[in-house]
Coordinates of C-alpha atoms in Angstrom, one line a residue:
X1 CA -158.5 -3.4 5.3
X2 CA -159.4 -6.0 8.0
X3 CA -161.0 -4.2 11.2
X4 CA -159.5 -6.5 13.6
X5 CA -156.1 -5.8 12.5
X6 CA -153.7 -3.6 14.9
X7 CA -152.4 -1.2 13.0
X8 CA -149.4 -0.6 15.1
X9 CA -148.6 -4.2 16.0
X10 CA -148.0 -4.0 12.4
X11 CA -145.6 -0.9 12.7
X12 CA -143.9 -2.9 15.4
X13 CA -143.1 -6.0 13.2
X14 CA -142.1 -3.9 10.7
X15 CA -139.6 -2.0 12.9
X16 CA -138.2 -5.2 14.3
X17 CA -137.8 -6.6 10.9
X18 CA -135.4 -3.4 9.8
X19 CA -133.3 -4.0 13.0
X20 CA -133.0 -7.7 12.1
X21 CA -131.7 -6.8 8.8
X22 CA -129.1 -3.5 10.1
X23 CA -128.0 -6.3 12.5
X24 CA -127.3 -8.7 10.3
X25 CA -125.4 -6.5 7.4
X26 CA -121.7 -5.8 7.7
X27 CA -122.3 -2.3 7.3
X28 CA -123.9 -1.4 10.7
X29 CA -121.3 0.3 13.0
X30 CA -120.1 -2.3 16.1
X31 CA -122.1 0.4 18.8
X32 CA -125.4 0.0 16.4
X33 CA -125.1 -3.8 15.9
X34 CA -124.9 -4.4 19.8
X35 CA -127.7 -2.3 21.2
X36 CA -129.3 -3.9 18.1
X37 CA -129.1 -7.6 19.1
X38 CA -129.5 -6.9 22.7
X39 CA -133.4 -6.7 22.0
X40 CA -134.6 -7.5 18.2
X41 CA -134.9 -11.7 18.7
X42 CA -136.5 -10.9 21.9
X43 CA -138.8 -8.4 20.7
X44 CA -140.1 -11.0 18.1
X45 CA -140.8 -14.1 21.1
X46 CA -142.9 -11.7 23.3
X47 CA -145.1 -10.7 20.2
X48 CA -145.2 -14.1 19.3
X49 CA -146.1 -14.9 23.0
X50 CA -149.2 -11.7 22.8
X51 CA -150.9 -13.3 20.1
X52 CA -151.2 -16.9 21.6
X53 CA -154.3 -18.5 22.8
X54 CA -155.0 -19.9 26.2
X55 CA -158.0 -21.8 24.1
X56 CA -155.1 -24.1 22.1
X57 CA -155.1 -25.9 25.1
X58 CA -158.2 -26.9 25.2
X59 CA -157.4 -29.3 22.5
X60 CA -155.6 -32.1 22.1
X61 CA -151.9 -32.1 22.3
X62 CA -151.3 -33.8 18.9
X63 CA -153.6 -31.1 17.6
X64 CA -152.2 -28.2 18.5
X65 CA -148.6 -30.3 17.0
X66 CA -150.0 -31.1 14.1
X67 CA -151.4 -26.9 13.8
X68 CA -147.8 -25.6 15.1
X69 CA -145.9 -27.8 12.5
X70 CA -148.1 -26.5 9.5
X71 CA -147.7 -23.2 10.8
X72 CA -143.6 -23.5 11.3
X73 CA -142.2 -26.3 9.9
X74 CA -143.9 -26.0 6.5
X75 CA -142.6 -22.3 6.0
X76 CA -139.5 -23.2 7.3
X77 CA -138.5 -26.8 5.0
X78 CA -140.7 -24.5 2.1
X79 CA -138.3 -21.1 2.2
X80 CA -135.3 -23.4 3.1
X81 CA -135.7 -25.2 -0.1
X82 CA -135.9 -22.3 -1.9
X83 CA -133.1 -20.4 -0.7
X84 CA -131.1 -23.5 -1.0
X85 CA -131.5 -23.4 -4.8
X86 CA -130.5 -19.1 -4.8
X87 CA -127.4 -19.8 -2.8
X88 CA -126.7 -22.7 -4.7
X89 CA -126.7 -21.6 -8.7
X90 CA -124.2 -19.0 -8.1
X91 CA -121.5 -21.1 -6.6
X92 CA -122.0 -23.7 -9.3
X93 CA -121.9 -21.2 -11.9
X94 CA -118.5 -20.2 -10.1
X95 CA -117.3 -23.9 -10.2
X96 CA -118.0 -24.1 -13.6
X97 CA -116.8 -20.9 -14.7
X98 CA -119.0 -19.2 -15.9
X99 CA -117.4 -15.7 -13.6
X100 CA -115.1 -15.2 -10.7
X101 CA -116.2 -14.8 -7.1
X102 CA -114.5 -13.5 -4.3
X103 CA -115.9 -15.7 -1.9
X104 CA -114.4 -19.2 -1.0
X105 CA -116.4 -22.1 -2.6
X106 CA -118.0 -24.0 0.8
X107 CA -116.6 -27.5 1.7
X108 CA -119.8 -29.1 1.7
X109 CA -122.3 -27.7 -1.0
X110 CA -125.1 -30.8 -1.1
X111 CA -125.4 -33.1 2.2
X112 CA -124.4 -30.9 5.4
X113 CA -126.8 -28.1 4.4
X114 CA -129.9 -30.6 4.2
X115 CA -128.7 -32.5 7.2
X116 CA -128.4 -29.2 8.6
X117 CA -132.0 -28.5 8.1
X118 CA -133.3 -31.7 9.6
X119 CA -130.9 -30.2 12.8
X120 CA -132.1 -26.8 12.4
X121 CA -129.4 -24.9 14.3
X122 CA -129.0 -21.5 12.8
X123 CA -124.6 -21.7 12.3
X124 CA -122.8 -21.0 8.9
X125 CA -122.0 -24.5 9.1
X126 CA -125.2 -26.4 9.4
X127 CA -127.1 -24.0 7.8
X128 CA -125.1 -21.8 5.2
X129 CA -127.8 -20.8 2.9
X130 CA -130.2 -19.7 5.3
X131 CA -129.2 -19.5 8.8
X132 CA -132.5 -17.2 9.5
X133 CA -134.3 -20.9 9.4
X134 CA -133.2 -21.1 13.5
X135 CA -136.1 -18.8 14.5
X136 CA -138.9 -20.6 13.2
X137 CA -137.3 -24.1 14.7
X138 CA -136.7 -22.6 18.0
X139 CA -140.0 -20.6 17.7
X140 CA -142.0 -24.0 17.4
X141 CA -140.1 -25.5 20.3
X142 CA -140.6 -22.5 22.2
X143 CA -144.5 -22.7 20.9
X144 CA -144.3 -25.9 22.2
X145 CA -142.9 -26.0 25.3
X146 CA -145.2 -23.2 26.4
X147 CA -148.1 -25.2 25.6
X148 CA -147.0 -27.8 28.0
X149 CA -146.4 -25.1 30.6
X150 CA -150.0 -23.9 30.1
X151 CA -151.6 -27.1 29.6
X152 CA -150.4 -28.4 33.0
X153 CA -151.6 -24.9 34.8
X154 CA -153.2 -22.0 33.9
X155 CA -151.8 -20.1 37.4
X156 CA -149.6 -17.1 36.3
X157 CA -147.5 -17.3 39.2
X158 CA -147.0 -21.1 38.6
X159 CA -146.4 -20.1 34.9
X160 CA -143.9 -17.2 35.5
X161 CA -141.8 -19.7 38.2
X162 CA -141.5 -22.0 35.1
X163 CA -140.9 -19.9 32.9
X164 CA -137.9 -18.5 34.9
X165 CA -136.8 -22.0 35.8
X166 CA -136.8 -23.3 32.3
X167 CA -134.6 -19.5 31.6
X168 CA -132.1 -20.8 34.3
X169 CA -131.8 -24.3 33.0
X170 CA -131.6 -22.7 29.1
X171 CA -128.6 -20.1 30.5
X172 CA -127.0 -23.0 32.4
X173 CA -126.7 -24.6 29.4
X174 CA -125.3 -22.4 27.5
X175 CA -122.3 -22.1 30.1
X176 CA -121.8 -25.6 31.0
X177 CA -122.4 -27.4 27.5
X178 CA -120.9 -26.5 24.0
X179 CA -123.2 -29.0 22.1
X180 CA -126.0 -27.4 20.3
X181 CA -129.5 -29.2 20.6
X182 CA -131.3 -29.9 17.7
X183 CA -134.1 -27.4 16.3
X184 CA -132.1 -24.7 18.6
X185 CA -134.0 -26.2 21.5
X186 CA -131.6 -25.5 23.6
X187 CA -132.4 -21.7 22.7
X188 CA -136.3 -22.4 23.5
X189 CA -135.2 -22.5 27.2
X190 CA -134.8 -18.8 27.4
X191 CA -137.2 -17.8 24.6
X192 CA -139.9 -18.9 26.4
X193 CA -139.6 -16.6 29.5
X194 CA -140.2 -13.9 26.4
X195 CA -143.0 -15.8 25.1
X196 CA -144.6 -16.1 28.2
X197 CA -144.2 -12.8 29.6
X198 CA -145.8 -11.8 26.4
X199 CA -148.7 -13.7 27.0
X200 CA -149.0 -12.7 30.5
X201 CA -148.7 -8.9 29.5
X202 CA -151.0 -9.0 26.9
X203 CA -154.1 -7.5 27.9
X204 CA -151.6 -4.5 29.7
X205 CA -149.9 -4.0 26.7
X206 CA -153.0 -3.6 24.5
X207 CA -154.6 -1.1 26.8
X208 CA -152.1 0.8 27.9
X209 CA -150.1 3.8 26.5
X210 CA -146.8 5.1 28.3
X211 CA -146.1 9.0 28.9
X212 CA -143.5 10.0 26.4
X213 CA -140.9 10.6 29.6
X214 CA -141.8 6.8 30.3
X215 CA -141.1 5.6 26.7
X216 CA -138.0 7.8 26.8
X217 CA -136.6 6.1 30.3
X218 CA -137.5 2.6 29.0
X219 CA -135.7 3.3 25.9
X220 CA -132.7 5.0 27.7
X221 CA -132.4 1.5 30.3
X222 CA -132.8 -0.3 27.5
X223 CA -129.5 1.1 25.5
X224 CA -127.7 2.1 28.6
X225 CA -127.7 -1.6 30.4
X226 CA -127.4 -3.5 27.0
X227 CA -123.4 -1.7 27.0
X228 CA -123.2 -2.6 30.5
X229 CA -123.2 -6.2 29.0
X230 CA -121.5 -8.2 26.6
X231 CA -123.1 -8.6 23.0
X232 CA -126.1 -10.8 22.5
X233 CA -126.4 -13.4 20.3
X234 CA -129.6 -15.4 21.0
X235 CA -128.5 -17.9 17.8
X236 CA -125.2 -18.9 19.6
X237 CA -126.4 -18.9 23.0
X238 CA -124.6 -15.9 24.3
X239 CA -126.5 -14.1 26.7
X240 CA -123.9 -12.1 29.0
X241 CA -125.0 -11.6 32.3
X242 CA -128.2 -12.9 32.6
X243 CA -129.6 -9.7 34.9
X244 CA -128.3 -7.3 32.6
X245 CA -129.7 -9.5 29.6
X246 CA -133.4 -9.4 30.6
X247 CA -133.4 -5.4 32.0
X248 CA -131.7 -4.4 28.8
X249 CA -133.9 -6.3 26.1
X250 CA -137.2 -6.3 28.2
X251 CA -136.3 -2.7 28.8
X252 CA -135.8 -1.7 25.0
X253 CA -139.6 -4.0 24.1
X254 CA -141.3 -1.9 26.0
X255 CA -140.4 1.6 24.7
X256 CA -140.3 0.1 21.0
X257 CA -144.2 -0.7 21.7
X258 CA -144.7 2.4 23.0
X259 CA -142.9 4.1 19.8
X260 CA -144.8 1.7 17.5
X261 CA -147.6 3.3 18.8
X262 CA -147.1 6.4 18.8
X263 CA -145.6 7.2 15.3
X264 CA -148.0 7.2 11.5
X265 CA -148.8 4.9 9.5
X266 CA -145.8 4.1 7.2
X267 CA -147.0 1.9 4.5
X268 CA -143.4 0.2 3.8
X269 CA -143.3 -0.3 7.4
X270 CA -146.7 -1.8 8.2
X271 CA -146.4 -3.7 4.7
X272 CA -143.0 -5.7 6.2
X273 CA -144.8 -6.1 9.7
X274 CA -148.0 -7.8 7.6
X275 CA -145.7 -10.1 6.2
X276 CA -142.5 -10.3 8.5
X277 CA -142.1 -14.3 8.1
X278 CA -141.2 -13.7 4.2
X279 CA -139.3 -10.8 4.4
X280 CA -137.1 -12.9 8.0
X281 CA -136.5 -15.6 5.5
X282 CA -135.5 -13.8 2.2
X283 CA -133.3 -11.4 3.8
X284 CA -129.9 -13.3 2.6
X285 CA -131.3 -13.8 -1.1
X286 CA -132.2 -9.8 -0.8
X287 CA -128.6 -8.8 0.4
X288 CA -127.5 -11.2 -2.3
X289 CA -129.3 -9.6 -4.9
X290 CA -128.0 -6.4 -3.9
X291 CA -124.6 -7.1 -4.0
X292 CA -125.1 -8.4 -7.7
X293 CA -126.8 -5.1 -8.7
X294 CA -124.4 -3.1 -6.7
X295 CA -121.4 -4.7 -8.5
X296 CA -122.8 -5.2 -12.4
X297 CA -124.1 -1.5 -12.1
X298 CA -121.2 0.3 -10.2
X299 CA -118.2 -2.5 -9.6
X300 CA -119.1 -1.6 -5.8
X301 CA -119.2 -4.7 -3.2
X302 CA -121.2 -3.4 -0.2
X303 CA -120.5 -6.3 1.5
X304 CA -116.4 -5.6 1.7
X305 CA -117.2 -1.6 2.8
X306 CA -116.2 -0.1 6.1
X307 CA -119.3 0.0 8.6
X308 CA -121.4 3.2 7.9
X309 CA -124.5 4.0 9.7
X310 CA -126.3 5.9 7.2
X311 CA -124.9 4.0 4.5
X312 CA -126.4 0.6 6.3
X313 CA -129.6 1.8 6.5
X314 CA -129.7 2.6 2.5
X315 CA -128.7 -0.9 2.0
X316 CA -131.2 -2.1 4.2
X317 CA -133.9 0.0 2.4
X318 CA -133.0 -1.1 -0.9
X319 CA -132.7 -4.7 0.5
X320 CA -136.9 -4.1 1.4
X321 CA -137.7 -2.6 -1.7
X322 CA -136.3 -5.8 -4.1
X323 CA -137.7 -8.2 -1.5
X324 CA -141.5 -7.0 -2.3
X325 CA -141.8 -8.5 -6.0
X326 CA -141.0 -11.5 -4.2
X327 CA -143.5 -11.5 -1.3
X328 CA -146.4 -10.1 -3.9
X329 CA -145.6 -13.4 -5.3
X330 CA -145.9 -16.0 -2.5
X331 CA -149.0 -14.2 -1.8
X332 CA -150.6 -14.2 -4.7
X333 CA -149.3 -17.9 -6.2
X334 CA -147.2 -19.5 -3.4
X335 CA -148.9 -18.7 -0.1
X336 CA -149.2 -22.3 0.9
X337 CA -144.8 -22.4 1.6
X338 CA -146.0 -19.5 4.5
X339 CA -147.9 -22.4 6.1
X340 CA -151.4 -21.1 5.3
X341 CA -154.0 -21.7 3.3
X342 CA -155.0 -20.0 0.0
X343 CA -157.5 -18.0 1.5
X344 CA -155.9 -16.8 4.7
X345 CA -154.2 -13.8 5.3
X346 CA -150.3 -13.1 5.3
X347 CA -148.4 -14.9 7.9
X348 CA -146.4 -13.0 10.3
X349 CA -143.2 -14.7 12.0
X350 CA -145.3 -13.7 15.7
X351 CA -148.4 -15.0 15.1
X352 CA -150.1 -17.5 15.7

């Protein structure tokens, strides 16, 4: 066990990974799948934003680029790849009759998808096979642009005026201009005010513990402000009101660290947090591999099944449990598609 690890940092990946996958499964009740989005990509910039390092600047800017594209862009061309091949074979297999699907065979099976990688916005059009590849495009613009931010002042209140100008210019976008920008850059606008305030917060975060009544208040803002607005999609630009946006999502990180802290050691949960950029990326070919199972074993298609709480979360969990052969793998033989080398440790989406 490394030392410097935190444990519950770990715990909170972890968590945030399970609320990426109940909000992405058809299963999860419409109440449950809104409070759920109106925090879990925001949760993931600001730890992403705690565990970046005011001495990257002190480098050359082509240095850090050339660090932040090993670090994103190789996991992110390496697991899109992959994927590309699982969500291929059985739609070939389909055209050539070897069974019968139920889903439509997609227009476009060979060009659009890799042209839709070099674009790297997160749709079912551009990117059918893996539209989880958004984050880590956005994420390395966001990594990016904070850089800049930092690298041309290292004054928090000049930072946190940028950082909420860049928010208005990424919300104004969103309202005045359909046209997506490549590598969901257009995202990075408002994904760096979480960033940052991460970074800012750090030390504060680290040190301090909230009172159970103030993790209960923050959690109850949180869920009660995130119905006062429309659902959030960070991948399609759809913020809602911007005020209610930020209380509701900043609201809900705060009493998720303060949970994260509080409750034991899981190891399933700290295993996902340790390695939360493989299990991101393979959740599709996870729910696919359910699916199979669920339908050679017991002619059941979860995927066609009314929304059921507890009957999302068993999905979810048996989602985890057939993704771990896989990430023992990449560790163990593969670990350079994480953007690491052979020796380092796992790579987590957040850090850095």
């Amino acid at each position: 066990m490394n030392p410097n690890r935190i444990e519950w940092i770990d715990t909170l990946r972890g968590l945030g990974i399970f609320f990426v996958f109940l909000g992405h499964t058809t299963l999860t009740t419409k109440p449950a799948d809104h409070y759920i989005y109106s925090f879990h990509m925001p949760l993931f910039f600001f730890i992403s934003g705690m565990f970046w390092k005011p001495s990257m600047v002190s480098g050359e800017p082509l240095a850090f680029l050339k660090k932040s594209v090993r670090k994103r862009m190789v996991p992110y061309i390496s697991f899109g790849l992959i994927t590309y091949g699982i969500w291929l074979f059985p739609i070939l297999m389909r055209i050539y009759g070897v069974y019968q699907g139920s889903i439509p065979t997609p227009d476009n099976l060979f060009i659009k998808p890799m042209v839709g990688m070099l674009y790297g916005v997160g749709s079912s059009d551009w990117l059918p096979h893996n539209s989880m590849l958004w984050f880590l495009a956005c994420l390395f613009v966001t990594e990016v642009l904070f850089f800049f931010i930092h690298f041309v002042t290292a004054k928090k209140h000049i930072i946190v005026l940028l950082l909420v100008f860049f928010s208005v210019l990424g919300h104004l976008e969103s309202i005045l201009w359909d046209t997506r920008l490549p590598l969901s850059s257009d995202i990075a606008f408002v994904a760096v005010l979480f960033f940052g305030l991460g970074f800012l917060s750090k030390d504060f975060i680290l040190t301090f513990d909230f009172s159970f009544i103030i993790t209960l208040i923050f959690l109850l803002i949180g869920l009660c402000t995130s119905f006062l607005n429309d659902r959030i999609d960070m991948n399609y630009s759809t913020y809602g009101y911007p005020i209610l946006f930020y209380i509701s999502s900043l609201s809900s990180i705060l009493g998720w660290i303060s949970i994260a802290k509080r409750i034991p050691n899981i190891w399933l949960i700290r295993y996902v947090g340790k390695n939360s950029l493989s299990f991101f990326l393979l959740q599709n070919s996870g729910f696919f591999v359910i699916n199979i199972f669920s339908y050679l074993l017991f002619a059941l298609r979860p995927n066609k099944a009314l929304p059921n709480l507890p009957f999302a979360f068993l999905y979810v969990f048996l989602t985890v449990l057939f993704i771990i052969p896989a990430v023992y793998l990449i560790n163990k033989k593969l670990s350079f598609i994480t953007g690491r080398s052979i020796n380092n440790k796992p790579r987590f989406i957040s850090s850095t």
